[in-house]
Short mmCIF file of C-alpha atoms in Angstrom, two decimals:
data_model
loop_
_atom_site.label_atom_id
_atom_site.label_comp_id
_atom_site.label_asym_id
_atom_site.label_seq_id
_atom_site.Cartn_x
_atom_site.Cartn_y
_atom_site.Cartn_z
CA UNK A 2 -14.88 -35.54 5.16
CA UNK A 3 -16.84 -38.28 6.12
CA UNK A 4 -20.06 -37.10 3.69
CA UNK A 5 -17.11 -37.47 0.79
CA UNK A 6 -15.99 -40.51 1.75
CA UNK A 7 -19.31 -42.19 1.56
CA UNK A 8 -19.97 -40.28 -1.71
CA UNK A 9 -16.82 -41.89 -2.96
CA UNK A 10 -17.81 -45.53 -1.76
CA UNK A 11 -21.29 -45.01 -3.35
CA UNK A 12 -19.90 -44.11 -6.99
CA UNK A 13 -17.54 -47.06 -6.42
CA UNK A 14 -20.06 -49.56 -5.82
CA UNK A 15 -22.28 -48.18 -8.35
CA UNK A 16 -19.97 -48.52 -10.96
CA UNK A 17 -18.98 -51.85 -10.22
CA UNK A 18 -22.44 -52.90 -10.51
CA UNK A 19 -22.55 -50.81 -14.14
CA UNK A 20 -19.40 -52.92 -14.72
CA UNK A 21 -21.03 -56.40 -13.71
CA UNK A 22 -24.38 -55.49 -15.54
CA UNK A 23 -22.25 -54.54 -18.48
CA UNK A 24 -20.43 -57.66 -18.64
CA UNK A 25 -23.53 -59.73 -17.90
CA UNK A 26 -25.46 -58.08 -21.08
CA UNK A 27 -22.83 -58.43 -23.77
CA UNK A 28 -21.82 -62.07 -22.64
CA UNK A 29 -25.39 -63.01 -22.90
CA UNK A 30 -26.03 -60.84 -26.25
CA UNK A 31 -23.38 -62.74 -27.94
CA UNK A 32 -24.72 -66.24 -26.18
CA UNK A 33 -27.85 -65.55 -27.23
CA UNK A 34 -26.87 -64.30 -30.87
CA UNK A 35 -25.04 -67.75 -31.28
CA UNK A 36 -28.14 -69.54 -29.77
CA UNK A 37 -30.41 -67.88 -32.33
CA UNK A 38 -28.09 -68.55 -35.10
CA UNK A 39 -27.99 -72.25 -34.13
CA UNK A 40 -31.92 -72.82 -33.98
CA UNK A 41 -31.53 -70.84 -38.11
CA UNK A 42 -29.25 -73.24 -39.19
CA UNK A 43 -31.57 -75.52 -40.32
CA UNK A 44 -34.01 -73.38 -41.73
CA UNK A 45 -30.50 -72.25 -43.81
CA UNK A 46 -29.10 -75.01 -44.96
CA UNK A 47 -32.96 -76.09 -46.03
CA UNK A 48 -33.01 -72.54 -47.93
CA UNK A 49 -29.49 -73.53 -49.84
CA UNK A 50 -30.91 -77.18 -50.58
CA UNK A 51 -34.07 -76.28 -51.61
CA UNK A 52 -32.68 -73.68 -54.03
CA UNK A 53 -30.41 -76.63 -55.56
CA UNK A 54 -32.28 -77.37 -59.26
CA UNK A 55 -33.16 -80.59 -60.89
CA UNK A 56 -33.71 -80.56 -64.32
CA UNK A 57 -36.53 -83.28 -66.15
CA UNK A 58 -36.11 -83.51 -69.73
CA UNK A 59 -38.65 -84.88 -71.95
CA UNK A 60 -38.21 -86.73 -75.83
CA UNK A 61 -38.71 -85.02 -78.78
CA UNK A 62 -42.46 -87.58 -79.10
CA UNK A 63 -43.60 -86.72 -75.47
CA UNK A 64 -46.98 -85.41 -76.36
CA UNK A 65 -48.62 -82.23 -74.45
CA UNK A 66 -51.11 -85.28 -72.50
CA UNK A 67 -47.76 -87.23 -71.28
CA UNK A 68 -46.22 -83.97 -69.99
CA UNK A 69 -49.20 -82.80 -68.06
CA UNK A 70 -49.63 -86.60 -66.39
CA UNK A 71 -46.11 -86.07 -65.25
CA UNK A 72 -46.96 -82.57 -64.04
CA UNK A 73 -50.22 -84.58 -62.36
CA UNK A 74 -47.44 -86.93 -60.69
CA UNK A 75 -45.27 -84.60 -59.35
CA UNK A 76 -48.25 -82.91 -57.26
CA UNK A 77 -49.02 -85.59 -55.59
CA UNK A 78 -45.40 -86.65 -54.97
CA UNK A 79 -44.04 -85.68 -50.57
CA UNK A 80 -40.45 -84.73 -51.92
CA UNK A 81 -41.34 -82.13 -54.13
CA UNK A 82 -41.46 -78.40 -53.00
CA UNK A 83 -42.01 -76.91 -56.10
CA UNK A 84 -41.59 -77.56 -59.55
CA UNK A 85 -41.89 -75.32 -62.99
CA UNK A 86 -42.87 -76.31 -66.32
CA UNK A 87 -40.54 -75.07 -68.94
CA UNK A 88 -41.78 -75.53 -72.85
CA UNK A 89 -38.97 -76.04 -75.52
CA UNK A 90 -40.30 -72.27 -76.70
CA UNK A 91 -39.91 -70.67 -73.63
CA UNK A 92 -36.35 -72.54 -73.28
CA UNK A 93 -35.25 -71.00 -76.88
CA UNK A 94 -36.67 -67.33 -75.51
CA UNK A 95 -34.11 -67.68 -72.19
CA UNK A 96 -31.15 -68.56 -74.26
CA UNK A 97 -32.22 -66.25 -77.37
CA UNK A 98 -28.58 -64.94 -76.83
CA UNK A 99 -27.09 -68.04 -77.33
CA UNK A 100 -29.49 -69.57 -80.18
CA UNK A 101 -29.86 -66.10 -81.67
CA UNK A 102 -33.22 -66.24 -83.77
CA UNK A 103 -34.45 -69.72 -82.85
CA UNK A 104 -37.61 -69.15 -85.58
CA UNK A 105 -34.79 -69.44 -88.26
CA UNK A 106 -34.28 -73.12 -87.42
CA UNK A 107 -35.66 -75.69 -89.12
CA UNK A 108 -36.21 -77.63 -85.46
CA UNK A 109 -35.90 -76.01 -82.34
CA UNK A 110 -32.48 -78.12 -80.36
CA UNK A 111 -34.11 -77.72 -77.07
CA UNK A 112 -36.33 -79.89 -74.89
CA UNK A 113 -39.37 -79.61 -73.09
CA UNK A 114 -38.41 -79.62 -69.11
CA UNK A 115 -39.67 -79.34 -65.57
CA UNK A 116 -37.72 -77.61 -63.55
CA UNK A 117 -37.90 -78.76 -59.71
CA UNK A 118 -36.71 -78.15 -56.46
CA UNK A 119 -36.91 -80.92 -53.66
CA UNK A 120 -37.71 -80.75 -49.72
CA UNK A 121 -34.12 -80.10 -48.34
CA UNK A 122 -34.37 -83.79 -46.45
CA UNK A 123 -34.27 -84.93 -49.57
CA UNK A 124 -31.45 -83.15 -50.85
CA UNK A 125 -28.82 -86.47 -50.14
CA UNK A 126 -26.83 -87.86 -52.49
CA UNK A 127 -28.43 -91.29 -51.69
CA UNK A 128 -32.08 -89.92 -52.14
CA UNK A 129 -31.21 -87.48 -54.67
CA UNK A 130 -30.23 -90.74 -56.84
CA UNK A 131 -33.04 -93.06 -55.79
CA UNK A 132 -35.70 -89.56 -56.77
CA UNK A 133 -33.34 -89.67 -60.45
CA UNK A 134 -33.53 -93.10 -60.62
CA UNK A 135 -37.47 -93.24 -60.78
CA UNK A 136 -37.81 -90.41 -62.93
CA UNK A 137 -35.44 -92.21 -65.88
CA UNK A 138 -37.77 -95.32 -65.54
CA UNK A 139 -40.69 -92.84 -67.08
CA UNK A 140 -40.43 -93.77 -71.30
CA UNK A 141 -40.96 -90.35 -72.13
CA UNK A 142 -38.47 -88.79 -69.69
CA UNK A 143 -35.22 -87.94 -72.01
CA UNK A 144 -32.52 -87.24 -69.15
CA UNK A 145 -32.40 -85.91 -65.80
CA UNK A 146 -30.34 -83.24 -64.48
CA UNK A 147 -28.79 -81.79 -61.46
CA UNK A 148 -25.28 -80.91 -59.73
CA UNK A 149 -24.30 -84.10 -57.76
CA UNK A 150 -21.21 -81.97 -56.79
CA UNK A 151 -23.11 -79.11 -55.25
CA UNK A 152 -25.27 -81.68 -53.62
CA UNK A 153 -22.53 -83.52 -51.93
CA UNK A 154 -20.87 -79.76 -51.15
CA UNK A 155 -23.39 -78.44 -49.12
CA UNK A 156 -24.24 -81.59 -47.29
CA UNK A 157 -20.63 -82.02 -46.64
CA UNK A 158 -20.05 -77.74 -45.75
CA UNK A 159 -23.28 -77.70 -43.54
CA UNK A 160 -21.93 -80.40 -41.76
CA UNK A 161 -19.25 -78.58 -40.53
CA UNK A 162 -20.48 -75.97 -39.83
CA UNK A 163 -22.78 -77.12 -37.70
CA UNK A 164 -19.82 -78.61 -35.73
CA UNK A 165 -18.07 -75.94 -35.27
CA UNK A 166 -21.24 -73.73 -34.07
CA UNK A 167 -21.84 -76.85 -31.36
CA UNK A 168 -18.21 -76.10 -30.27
CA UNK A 169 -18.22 -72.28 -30.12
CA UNK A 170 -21.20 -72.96 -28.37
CA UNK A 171 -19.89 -74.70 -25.76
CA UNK A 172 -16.75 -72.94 -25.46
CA UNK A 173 -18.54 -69.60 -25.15
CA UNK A 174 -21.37 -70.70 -22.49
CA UNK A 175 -17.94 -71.55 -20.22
CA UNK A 176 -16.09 -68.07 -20.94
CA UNK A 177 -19.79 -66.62 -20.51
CA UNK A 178 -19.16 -68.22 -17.21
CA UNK A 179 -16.07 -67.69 -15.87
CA UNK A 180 -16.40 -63.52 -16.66
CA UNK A 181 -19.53 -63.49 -15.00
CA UNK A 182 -18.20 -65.28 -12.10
CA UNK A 183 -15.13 -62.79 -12.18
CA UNK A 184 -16.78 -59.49 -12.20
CA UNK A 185 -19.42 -60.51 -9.51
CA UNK A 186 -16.55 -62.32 -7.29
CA UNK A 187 -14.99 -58.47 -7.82
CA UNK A 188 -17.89 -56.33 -6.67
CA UNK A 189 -18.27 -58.63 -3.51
CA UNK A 190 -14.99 -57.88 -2.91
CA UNK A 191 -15.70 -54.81 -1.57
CA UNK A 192 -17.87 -55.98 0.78
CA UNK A 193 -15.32 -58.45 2.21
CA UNK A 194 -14.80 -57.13 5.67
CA UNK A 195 -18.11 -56.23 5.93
CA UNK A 196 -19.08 -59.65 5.43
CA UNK A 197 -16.12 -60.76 8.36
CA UNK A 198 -17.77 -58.27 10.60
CA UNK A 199 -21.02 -59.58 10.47
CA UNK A 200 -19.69 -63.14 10.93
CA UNK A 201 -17.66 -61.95 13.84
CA UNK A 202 -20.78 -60.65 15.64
CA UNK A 203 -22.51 -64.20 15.35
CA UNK A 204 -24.83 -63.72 11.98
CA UNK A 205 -25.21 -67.29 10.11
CA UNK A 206 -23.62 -67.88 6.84
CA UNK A 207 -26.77 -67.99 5.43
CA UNK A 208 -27.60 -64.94 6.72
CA UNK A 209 -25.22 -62.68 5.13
CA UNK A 210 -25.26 -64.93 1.56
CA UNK A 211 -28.87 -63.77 1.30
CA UNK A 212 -28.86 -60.11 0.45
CA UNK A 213 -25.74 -60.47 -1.49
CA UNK A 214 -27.28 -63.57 -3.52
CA UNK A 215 -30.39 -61.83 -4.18
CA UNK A 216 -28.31 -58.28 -5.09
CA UNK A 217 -27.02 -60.58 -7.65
CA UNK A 218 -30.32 -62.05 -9.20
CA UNK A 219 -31.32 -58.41 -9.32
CA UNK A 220 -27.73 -57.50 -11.72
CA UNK A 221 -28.50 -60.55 -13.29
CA UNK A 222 -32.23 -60.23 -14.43
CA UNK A 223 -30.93 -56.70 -15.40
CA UNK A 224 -28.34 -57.80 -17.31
CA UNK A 225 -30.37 -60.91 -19.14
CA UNK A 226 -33.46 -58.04 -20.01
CA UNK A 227 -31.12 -55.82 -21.56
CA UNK A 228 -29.32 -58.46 -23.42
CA UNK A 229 -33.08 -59.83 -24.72
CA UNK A 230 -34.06 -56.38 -25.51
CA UNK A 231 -30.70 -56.53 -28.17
CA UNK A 232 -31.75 -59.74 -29.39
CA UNK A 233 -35.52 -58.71 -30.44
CA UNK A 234 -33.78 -55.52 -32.10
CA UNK A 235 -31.57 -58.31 -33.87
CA UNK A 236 -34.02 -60.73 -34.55
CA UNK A 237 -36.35 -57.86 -36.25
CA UNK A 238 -33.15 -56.63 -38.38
CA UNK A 239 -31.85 -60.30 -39.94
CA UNK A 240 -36.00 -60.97 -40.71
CA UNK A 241 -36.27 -58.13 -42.60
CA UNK A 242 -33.54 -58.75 -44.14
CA UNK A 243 -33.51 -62.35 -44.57
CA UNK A 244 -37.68 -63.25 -44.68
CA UNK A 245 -37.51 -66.83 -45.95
CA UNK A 246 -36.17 -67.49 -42.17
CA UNK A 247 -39.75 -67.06 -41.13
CA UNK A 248 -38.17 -66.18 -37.49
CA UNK A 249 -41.32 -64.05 -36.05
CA UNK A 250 -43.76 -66.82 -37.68
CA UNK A 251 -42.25 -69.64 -36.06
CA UNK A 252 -41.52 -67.82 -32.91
CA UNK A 253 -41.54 -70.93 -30.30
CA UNK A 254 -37.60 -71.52 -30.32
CA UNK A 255 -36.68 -67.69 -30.41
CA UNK A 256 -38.88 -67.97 -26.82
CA UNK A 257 -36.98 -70.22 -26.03
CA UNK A 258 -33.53 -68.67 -26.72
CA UNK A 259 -35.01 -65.44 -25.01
CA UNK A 260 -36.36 -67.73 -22.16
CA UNK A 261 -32.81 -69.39 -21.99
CA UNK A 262 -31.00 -66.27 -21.64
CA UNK A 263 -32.98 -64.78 -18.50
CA UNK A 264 -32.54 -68.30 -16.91
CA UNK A 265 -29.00 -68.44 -17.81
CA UNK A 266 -28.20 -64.46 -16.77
CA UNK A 267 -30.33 -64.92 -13.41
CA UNK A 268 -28.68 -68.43 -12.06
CA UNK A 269 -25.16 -67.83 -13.24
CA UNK A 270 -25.20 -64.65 -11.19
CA UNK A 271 -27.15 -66.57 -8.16
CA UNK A 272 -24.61 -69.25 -8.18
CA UNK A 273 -21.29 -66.83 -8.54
CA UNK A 274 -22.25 -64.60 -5.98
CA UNK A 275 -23.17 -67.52 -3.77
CA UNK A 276 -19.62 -69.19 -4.05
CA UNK A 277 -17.90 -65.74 -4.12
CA UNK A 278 -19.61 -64.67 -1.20
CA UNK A 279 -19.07 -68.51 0.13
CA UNK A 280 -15.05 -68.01 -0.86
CA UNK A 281 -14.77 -64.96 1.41
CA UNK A 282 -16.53 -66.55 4.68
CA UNK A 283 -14.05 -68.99 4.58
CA UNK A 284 -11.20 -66.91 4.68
CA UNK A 285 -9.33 -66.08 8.06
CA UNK A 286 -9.36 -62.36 9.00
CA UNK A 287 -5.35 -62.21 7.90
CA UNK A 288 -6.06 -63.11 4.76
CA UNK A 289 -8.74 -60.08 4.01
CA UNK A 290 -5.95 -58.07 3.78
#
C-alpha cells in the first residue's frame, strides 16, 4: 500500500514539474518571439522605406555627359542606397503596352530618369523634401518624383506599431510573470507541510528555501533552454524566408534575446519559488489545512 502511495506522490510531483516546465517554455517562447520581433522592426520598416522610389527626370537637351555627372553625384552622395539609370528607350520598352510601337513616333514622349531609393533615415517627409529640393536646383533636372503620401504613411503606421509592440511587451513580461509565479507557488504547495515539519524541528528559513530555490533554477534553466531551442528553429524559418533581415549575419541582438530569455526563465523561477516558499513559512500550522 505504502509502495503505491509513494508511486502516486512521485507521478504527482513529476507532473507538476512537467506542468511548471511547460508553462515556463511557452511563456518564454512567446516573450522571446515578441523580443525578436522588436529588435526586426527596424531592419523592417528600413526594408519598406528603402523600397519607397524616387523618380529624377531629366529635359529633353540633357546631353549623355550631364546625365552621367549626375550619375557621378549620386555615388558620392551618404543618402543614397541605390539608384538605376533608366534611358527614355528603355522607358518606351517597359510601357510598350501602353505606347504600343514607340518607333512609329515621330519623338519618343518619355524622359530620361534615375530611378533611386534612399537610406530609410532619410525616408522623412522633412528630408525627403530638402533631398527634392536640391535635386530641382540641377538646370538639367526636368521634375522629381515620389509618393509624399506613402512617405508620410509608413512613417506615421511604423510609428504605431512600434507602440503597440512596446506595450504588448510590457504587458506580456508581467503575465509571463504572474503564471510563472502561479504554477511554481502550486508545485510548492505540495511540499507545504513538509516545509512546517522541518521548521517545527528547528531548521532555519534559509535552510529549507535552499533546495526548493535551487529545484526551481533547475525547472527554470529547463524551461528557458527549451524555449531558446524554439526560437533558433524560428529564427532559421523567418531568415529563410525573409533574407533581407540579415538575422544570422547580424547575430549580436538575437544573443541577446536568447541571453535575455535564460536570465529571465532562471530568476523569475528563483524569485517565485523564494516568495512562495517564503509565503508558506509564514503561515500558522491551522492555516496549512
Amino acid at each position: 500500500m505504502a509502495s503505491s502511495f509513494e508511486k502516486f506522490q512521485k507521478r504527482r510531483l513529476i507532473s507538476s514539474y512537467f506542468s511548471v516546465i511547460l508553462i515556463i517554455f511557452i511563456v518564454l517562447t512567446l516573450l522571446g518571439a515578441l523580443g525578436l520581433f522588436v529588435i526586426n522592426t527596424e531592419k523592417l520598416s528600413g526594408y519598406v522605406k528603402e523600397n519607397i522610389p524616387l523618380t529624377i527626370y531629366f529635359k529633353r537637351e540633357a546631353k549623355d555627359e550631364n546625365i552621367k555627372a549626375f550619375g557621378k553625384e549620386l555615388e558620392t552622395a551618404d543618402y543614397i542606397k541605390n539608384f538605376h539609370y533608366v534611358s527614355k528607350k528603355e522607358a518606351a520598352e517597359k510601357n510598350k503596352d501602353i505606347l504600343g510601337d514607340f518607333e512609329s513616333l515621330i519623338e519618343n514622349p518619355l524622359f530620361d530618369s534615375y530611378d533611386i531609393h534612399l537610406k530609410s533615415a532619410y525616408v522623412q517627409p522633412d528630408s525627403i523634401k530638402k533631398i527634392d529640393e536640391k535635386f530641382r536646383k540641377n538646370e538639367m533636372v526636368a521634375d522629381v518624383s515620389y509618393d509624399a503620401v506613402v512617405v508620410e504613411m509608413a512613417n506615421e503606421n511604423i510609428k504605431k506599431i512600434t507602440f503597440w509592440i512596446l506595450v504588448i511587451s510590457g504587458g506580456l513580461t508581467f503575465v509571463a510573470m504572474l503564471l510563472i509565479n502561479s504554477s511554481l507557488r502550486l508545485s510548492i504547495y505540495s511540499h507545504r507541510f513538509t516545509i512546517k515539519t522541518m521548521q517545527m524541528v528547528g531548521a532555519t528559513k534559509s535552510f529549507i528555501r535552499r533546495p526548493f530555490i535551487w529545484r526551481g533554477i533547475k525547472l527554470g534553466l529547463i524551461g528557458a533552454l527549451l524555449a531558446i531551442g524554439a526560437l533558433l528553429w524560428l529564427v532559421n524559418y523567418v531568415d529563410g524566408k525573409l533574407p533581407f533581415l540579415d538575422i544570422w549575419k547580424d547575430w549580436v541582438p538575437t544573443a541577446i534575446v536568447m541571453g535575455g530569455v535564460l536570465g529571465f526563465g532562471i530568476i523569475i523561477a528563483a524569485i517565485s519559488t523564494f516568495f512562495a516558499t517564503q509565503r508558506f513559512l509564514n503561515l500558522r500550522t491551522d492555516d496549512l489545512y
